[in-house]
Tab-separated table of C-alpha atoms in Angstrom:
chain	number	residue	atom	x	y	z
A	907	UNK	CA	150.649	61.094	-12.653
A	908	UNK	CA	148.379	62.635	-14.921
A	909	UNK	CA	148.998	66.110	-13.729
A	910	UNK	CA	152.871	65.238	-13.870
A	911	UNK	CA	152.557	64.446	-18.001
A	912	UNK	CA	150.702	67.588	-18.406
A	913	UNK	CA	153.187	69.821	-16.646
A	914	UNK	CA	156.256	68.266	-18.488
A	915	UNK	CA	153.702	68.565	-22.410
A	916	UNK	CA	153.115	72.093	-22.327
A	917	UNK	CA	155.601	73.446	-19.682
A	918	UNK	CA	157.687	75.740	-21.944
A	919	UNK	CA	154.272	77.691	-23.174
A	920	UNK	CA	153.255	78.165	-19.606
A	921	UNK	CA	156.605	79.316	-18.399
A	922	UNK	CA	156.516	81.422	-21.307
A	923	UNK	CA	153.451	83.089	-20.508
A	924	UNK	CA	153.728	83.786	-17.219
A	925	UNK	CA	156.876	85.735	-18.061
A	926	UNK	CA	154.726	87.980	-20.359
A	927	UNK	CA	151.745	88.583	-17.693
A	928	UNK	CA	154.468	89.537	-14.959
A	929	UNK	CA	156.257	91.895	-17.602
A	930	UNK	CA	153.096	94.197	-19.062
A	931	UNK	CA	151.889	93.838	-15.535
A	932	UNK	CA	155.496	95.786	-14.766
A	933	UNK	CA	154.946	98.373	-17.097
A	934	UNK	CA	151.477	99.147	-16.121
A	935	UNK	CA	152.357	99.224	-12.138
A	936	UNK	CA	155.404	101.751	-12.780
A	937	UNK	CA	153.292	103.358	-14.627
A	938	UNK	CA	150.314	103.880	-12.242
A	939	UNK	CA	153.236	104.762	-9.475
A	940	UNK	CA	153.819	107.849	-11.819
A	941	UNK	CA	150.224	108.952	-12.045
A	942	UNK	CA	149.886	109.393	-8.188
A	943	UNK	CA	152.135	111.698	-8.344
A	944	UNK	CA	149.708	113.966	-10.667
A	945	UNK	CA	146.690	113.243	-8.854
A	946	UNK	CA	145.074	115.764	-6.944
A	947	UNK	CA	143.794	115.351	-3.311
A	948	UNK	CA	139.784	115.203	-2.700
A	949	UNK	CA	138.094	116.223	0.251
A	950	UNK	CA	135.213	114.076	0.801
A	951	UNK	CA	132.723	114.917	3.280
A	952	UNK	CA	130.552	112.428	5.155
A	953	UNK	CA	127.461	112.883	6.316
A	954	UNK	CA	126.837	113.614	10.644
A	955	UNK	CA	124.190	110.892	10.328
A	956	UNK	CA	126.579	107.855	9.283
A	957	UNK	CA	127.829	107.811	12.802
A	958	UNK	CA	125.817	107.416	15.653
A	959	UNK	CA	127.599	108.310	18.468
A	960	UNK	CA	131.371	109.887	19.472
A	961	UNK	CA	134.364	107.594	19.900
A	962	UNK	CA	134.269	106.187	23.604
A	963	UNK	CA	136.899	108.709	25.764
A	964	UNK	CA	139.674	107.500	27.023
A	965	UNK	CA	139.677	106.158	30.817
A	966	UNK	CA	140.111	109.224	33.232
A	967	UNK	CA	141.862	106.927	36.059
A	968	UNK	CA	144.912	104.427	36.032
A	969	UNK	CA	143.414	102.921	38.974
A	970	UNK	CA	141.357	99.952	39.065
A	971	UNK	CA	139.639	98.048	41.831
A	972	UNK	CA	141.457	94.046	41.251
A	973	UNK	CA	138.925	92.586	44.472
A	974	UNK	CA	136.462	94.170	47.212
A	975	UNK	CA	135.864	92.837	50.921
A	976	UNK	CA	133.193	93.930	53.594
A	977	UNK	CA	133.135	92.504	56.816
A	978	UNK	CA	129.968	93.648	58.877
A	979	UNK	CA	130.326	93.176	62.663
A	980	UNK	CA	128.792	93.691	65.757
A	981	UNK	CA	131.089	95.615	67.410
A	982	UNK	CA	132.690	98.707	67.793
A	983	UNK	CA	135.790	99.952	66.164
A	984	UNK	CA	137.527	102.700	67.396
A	985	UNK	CA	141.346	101.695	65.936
A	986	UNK	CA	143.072	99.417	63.901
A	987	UNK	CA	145.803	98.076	62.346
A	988	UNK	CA	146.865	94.874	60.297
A	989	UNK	CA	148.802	91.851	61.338
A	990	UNK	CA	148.538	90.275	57.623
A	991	UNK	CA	145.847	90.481	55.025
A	992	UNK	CA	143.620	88.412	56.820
A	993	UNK	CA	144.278	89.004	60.563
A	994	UNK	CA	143.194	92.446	61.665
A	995	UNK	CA	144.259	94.021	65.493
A	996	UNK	CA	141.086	96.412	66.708
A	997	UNK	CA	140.584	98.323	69.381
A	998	UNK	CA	136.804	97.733	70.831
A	999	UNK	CA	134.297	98.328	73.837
A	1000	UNK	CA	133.887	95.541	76.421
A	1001	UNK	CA	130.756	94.135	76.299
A	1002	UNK	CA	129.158	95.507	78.980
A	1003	UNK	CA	130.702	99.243	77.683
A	1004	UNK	CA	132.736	99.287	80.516
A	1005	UNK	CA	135.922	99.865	78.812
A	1006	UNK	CA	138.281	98.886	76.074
A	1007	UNK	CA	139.446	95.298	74.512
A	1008	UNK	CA	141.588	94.395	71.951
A	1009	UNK	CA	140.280	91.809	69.187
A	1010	UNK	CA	141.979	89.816	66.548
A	1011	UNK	CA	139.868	89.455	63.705
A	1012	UNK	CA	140.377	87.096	60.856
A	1013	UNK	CA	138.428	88.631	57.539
A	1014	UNK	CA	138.406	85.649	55.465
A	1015	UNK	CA	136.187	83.510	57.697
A	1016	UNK	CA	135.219	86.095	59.843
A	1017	UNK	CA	136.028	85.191	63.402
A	1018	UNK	CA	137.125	87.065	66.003
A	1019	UNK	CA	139.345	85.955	69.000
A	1020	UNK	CA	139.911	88.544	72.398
A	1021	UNK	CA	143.039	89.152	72.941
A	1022	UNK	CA	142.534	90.868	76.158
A	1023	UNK	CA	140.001	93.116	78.231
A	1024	UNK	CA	140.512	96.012	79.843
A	1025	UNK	CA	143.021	97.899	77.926
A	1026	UNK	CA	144.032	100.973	76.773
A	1027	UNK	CA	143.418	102.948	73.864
A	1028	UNK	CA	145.458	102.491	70.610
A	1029	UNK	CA	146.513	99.430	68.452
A	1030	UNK	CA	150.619	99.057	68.325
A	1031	UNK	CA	152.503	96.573	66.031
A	1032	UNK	CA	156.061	96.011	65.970
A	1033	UNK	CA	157.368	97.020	62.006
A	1034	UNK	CA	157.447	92.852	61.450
A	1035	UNK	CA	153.615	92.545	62.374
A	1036	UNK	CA	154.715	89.652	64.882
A	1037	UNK	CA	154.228	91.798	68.701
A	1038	UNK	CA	151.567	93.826	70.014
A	1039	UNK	CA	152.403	96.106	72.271
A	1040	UNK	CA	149.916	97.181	75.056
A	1041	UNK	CA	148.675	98.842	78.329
A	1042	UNK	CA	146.014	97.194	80.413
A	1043	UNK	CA	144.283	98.253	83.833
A	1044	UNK	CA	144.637	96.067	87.127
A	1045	UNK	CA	140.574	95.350	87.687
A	1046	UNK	CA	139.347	97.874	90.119
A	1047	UNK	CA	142.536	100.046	90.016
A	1048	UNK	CA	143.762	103.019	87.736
A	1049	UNK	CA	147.604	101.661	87.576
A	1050	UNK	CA	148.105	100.076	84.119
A	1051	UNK	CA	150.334	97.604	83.662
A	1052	UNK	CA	152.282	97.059	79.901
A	1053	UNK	CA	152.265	93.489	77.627
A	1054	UNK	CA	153.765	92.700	74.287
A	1055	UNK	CA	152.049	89.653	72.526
A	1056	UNK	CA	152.891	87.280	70.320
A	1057	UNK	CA	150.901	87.681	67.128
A	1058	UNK	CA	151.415	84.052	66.018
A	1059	UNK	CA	151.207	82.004	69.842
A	1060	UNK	CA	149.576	84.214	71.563
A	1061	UNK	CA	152.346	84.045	74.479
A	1062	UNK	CA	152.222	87.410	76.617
A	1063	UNK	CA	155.237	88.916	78.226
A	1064	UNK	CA	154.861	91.548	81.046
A	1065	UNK	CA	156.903	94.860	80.656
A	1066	UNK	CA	156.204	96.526	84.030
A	1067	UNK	CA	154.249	99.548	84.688
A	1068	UNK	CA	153.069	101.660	81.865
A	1069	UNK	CA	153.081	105.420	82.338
A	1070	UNK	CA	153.245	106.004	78.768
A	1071	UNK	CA	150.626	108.507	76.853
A	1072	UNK	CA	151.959	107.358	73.796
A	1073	UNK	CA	154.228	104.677	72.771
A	1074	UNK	CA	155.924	103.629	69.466
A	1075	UNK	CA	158.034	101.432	68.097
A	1076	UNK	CA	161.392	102.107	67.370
A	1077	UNK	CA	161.927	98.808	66.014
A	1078	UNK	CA	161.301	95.346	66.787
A	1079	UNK	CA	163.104	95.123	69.797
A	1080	UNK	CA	163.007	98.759	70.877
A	1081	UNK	CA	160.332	101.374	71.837
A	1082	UNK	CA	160.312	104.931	72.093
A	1083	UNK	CA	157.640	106.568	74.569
A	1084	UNK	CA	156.199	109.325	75.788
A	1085	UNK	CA	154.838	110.402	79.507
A	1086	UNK	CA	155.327	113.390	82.111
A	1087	UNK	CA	159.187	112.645	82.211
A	1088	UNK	CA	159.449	113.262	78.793
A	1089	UNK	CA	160.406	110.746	76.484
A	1090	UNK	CA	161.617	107.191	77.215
A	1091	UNK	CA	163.401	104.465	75.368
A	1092	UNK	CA	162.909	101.032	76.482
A	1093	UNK	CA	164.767	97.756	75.742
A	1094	UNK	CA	161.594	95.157	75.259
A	1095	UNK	CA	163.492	92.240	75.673
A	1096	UNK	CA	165.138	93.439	79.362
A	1097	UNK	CA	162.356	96.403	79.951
A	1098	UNK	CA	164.796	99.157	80.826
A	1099	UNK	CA	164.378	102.584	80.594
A	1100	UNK	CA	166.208	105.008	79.472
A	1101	UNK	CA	164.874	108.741	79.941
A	1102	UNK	CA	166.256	110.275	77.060
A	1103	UNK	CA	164.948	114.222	77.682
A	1104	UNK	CA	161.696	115.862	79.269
A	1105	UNK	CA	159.740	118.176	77.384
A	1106	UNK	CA	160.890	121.360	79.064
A	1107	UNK	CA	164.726	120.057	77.837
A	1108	UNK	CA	163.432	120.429	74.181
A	1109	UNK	CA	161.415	123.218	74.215
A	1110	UNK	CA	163.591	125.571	75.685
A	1111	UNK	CA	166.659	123.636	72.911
A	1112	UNK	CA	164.158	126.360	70.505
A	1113	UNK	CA	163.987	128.504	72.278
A	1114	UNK	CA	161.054	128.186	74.801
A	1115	UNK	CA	161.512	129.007	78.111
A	1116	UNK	CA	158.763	127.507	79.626
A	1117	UNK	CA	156.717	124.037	78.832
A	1118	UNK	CA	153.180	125.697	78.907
A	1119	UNK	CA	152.679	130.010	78.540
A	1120	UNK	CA	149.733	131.331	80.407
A	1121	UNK	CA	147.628	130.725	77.549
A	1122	UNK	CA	148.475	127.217	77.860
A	1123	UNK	CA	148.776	127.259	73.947
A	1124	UNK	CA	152.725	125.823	74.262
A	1125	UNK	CA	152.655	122.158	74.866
A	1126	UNK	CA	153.259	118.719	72.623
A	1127	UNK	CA	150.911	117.403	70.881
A	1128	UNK	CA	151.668	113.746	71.617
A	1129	UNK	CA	148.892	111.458	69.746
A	1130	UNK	CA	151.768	110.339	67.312
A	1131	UNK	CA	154.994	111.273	66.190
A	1132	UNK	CA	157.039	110.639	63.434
A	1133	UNK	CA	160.099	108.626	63.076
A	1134	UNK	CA	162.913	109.124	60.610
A	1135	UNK	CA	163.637	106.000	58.292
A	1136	UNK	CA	167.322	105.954	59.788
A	1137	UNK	CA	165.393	105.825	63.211
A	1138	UNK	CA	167.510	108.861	64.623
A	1139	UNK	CA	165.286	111.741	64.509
A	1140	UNK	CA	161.634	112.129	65.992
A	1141	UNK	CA	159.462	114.809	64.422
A	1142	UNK	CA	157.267	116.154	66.953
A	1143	UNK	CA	154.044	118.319	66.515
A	1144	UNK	CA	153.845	121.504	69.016
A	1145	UNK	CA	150.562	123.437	69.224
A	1146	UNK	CA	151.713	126.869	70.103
A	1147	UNK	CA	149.919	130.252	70.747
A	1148	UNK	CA	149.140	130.995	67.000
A	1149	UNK	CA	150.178	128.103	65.097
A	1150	UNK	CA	151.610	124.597	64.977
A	1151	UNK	CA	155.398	123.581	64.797
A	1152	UNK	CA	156.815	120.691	63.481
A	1153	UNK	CA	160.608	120.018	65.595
A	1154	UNK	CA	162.953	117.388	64.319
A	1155	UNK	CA	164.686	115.570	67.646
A	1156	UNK	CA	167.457	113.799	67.365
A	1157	UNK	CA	166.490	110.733	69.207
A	1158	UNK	CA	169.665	111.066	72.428
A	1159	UNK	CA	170.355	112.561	75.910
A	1160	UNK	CA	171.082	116.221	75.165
A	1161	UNK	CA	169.627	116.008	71.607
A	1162	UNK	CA	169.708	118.099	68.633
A	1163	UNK	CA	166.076	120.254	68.354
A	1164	UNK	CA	165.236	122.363	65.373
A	1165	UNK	CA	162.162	123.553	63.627
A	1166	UNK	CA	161.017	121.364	60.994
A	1167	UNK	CA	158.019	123.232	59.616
A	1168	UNK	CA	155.659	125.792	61.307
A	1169	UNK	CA	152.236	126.695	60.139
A	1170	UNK	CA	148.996	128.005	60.897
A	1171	UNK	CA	147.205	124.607	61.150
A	1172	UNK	CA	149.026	121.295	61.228
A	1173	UNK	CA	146.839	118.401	61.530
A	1174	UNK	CA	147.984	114.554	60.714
A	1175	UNK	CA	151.158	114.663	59.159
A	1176	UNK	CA	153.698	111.585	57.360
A	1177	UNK	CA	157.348	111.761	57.651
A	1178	UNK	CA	158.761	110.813	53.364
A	1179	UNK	CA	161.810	108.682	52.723
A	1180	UNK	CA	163.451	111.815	51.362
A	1181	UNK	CA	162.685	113.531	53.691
A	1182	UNK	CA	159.586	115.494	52.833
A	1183	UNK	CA	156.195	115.945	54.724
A	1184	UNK	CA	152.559	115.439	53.473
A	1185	UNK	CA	150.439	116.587	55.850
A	1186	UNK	CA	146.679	117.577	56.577
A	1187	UNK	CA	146.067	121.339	57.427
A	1188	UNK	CA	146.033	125.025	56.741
A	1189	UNK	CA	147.971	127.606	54.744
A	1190	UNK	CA	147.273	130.733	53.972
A	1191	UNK	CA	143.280	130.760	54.767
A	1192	UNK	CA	143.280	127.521	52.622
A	1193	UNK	CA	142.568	123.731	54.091
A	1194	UNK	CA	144.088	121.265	52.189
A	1195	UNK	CA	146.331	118.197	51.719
A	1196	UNK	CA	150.043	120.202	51.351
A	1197	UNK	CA	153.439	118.593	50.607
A	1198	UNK	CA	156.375	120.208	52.025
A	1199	UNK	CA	159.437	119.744	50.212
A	1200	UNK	CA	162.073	120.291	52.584
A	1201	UNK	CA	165.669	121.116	50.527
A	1202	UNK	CA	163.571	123.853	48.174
A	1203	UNK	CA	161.382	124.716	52.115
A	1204	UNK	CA	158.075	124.761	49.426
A	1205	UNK	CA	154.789	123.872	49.964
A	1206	UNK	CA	152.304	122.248	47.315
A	1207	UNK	CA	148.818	122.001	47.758
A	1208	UNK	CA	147.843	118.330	46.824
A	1209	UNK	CA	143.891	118.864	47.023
A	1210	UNK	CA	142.168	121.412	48.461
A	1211	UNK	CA	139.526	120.408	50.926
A	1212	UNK	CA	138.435	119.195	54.591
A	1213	UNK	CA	139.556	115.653	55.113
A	1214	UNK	CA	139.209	112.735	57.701
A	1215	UNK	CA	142.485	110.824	57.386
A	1216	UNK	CA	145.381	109.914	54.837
A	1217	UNK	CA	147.637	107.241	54.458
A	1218	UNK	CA	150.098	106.344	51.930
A	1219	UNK	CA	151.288	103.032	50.520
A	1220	UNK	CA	154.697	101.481	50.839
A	1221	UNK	CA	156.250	102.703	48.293
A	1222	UNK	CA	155.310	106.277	48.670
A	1223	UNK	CA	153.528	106.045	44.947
A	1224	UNK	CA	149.894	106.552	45.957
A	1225	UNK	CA	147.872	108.529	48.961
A	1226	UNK	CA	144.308	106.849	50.101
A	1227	UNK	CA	142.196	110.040	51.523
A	1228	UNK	CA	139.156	110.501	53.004
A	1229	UNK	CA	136.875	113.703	52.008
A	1230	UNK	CA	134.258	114.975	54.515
A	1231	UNK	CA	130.536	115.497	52.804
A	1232	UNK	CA	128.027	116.535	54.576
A	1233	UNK	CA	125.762	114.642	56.475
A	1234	UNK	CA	129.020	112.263	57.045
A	1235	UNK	CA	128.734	110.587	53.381
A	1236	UNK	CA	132.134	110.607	52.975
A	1237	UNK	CA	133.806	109.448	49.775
A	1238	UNK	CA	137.289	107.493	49.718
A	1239	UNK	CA	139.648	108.681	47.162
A	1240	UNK	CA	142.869	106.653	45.686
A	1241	UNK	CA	145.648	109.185	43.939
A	1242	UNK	CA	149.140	108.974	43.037
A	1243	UNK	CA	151.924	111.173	44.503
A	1244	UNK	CA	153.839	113.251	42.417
A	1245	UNK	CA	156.345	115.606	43.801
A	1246	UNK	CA	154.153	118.738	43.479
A	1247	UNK	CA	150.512	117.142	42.557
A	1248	UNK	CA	147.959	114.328	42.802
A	1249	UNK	CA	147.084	111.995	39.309
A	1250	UNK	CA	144.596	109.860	38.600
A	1251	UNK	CA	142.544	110.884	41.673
A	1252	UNK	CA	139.867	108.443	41.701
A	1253	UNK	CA	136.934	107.830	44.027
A	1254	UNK	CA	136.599	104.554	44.650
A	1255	UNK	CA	133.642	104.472	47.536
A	1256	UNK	CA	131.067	106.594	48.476
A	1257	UNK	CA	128.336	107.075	51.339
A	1258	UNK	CA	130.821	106.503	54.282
A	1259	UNK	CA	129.403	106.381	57.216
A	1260	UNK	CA	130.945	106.878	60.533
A	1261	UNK	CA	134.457	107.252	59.584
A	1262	UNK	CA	136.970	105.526	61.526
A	1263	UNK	CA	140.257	105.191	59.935
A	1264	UNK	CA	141.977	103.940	56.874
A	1265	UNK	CA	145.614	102.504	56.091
A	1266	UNK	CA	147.766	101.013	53.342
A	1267	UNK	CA	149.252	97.694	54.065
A	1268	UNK	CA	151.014	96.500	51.402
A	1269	UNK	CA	149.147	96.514	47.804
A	1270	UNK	CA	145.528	97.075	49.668
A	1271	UNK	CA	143.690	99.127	51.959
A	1272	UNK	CA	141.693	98.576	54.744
A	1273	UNK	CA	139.112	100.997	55.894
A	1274	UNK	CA	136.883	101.064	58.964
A	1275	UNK	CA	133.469	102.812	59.750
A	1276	UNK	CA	131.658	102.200	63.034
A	1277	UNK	CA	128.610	103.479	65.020
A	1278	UNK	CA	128.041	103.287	69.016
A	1279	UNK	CA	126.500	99.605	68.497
A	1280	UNK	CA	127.986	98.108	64.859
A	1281	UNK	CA	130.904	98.342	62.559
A	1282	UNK	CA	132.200	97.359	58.751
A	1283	UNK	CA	135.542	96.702	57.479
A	1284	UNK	CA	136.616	96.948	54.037
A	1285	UNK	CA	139.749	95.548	52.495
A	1286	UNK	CA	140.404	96.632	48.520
A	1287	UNK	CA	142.956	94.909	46.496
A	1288	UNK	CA	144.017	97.177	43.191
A	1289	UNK	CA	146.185	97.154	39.949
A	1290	UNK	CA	147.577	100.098	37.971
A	1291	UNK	CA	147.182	100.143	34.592
């Protein structure tokens, strides 16, 4: 109340007053806005030794390691390939060396579980993750018999005799194959085949008149082959005389061959969405990592080097690639994929030893390195910035 009385006494002086400080305060701010206008500018120089050291660059790399996982084991890995995040399918030695097994091993607790002995080389997963599609050898006998599993019950289903050098799926129901007839389509749920067209059929659709020249320098090279996203067209590698030929095969009885891409070196190659190639190899005297864009037929060196293995992520946005060192310290790099160039090319592990393989599955990669007696697998988990 006191406060109150004072406030109502002497209210009209001290409205009074502050009306004169904000008005000669007016003046003298309009007045200083003039001035700057007449002021002249001032370099002022400070000395080197105020500043210790140079503003911290910016970060060369958009890529950043979110999580790191390294499974030691002791066994051999020769292939691979993922079920899920934690559930890797690998291709192994029996124990007593005799042969191959496949192995289903679970990263986060790190147990393994045979899936079966005695098989054939290569890890194949239906495009769900849910089959595994197999060969295996009758004890004692060369005939191999073929198996899909179930990835979740661990049912097996027999799918007759396997002649196959190669098989893929074509989708989840469907496989596409190849062996000395040529190649075969098979329906997995009934198992019949359908031979589509033998390899003399496409060579000579380019031209070829014979399967194999005298130089035996003319013949498919049949340890994978691409398939197109609308699952209609195979692109298949051909080592020739002098060079390497990429064919696009229209995937029918009497199909549609032409040449895709022909170069002096064609090594691992991957099939784009739109229709592009990246591939491992040689032009021009030069090994690299190329990108063929095939409307504009140009090539783009990526990265110039000798490299192990690529693999790109689901989204086609970024390219994991090993680079061979010497004395097999390899390094692993991470990159993103532009339409004529790598960014951000990062390494993100060094000292490799014993190489396997390495592959994309989803948001994170999964490497493998193994020796004649041990093995490691890594899984990396990342985020872009």
């Amino acid at each position: 109340m006191k406060h109150t009385g004072f406030w109502h006494k002497h209210r009209d002086k001290l409205m009074l007053s502050g009306l004169l400080i904000a008005f000669v305060g007016g003046i003298f701010g309009i007045g200083s806005l003039f001035s700057i206008g007449q002021l002249k500018p001032r370099t002022v120089i400070l000395p080197g030794a105020q500043f210790d050291s140079r503003l911290a660059p910016p970060a060369s790399s958009t890529i950043q390691i979110e999580s790191a996982t390294k499974i030691p084991n002791d066994f051999v890995i020769y292939d691979f390939d993922i079920g899920d995040r934690n559930t890797i399918v690998v291709n192994s030695t029996e124990r007593s060396y005799s042969g191959l097994r496949l192995l289903k091993l679970y990263l986060d607790d790190n147990q393994v579980e045979e899936i079966s002995s005695n098989t054939d080389f290569g890890v194949v997963l239906s495009p769900d993750r849910t089959k595994l599609m197999y060969a295996q050898y009758r004890s004692g006998q060369a005939q191999r018999a073929a198996f899909m599993y179930d990835m979740k019950s661990g049912e097996r289903t027999k799918l007759g005799k396997e002649q196959s050098y190669f098989r893929e799926f074509l989708n989840n129901d469907t496989s596409i194959s190849h062996d000395e007839r040529g190649f075969i389509q098979t329906d997995l749920k009934t198992g019949q085949e359908q031979v589509l067209f033998s390899d003399e059929t496409m060579m000579k659709k380019v031209g070829i008149d014979t399967h194999e020249d005298k130089s035996g320098k003319n013949y498919i090279v049949i340890d994978s082959f691409e398939i197109s996203p609308n699952l209609k067209q195979a692109y298949v590698l051909v080592m020739h005389k002098d060079n390497y030929a990429v064919y696009r095969v229209s995937i029918e009885k009497n199909p549609d061959v032409s040449l895709y891409l022909q170069l002096k070196d064609i090594q691992q190659y991957h099939l784009l969405k739109n229709g592009d190639m990246i591939f491992q190899g040689e032009v021009d005297q030069v090994q690299g990592l190329y990108r063929y864009q095939a409307e504009k037929k140009k090539l783009n060196l990526l990265v110039e080097g000798t490299f192990w293995n690529f693999d790109l992520s689901a989204d086609e946005s970024r390219i994991a690639y090993v680079n061979t060192l010497e004395n097999q310290k390899n390094e692993l790099h991470i990159a993103f994929l532009n339409d004529q160039s790598l960014s951000s090319d990062t390494v993100i592990y060094r000292n490799i030893n014993h190489f396997i393989k390495l592959k994309w599955f989803e948001e994170e990669l999964f490497l493998a390195s193994s020796s004649t007696s041990k093995s490691e697998l890594y899984r990396f988990s990342f985020k872009a910035w």
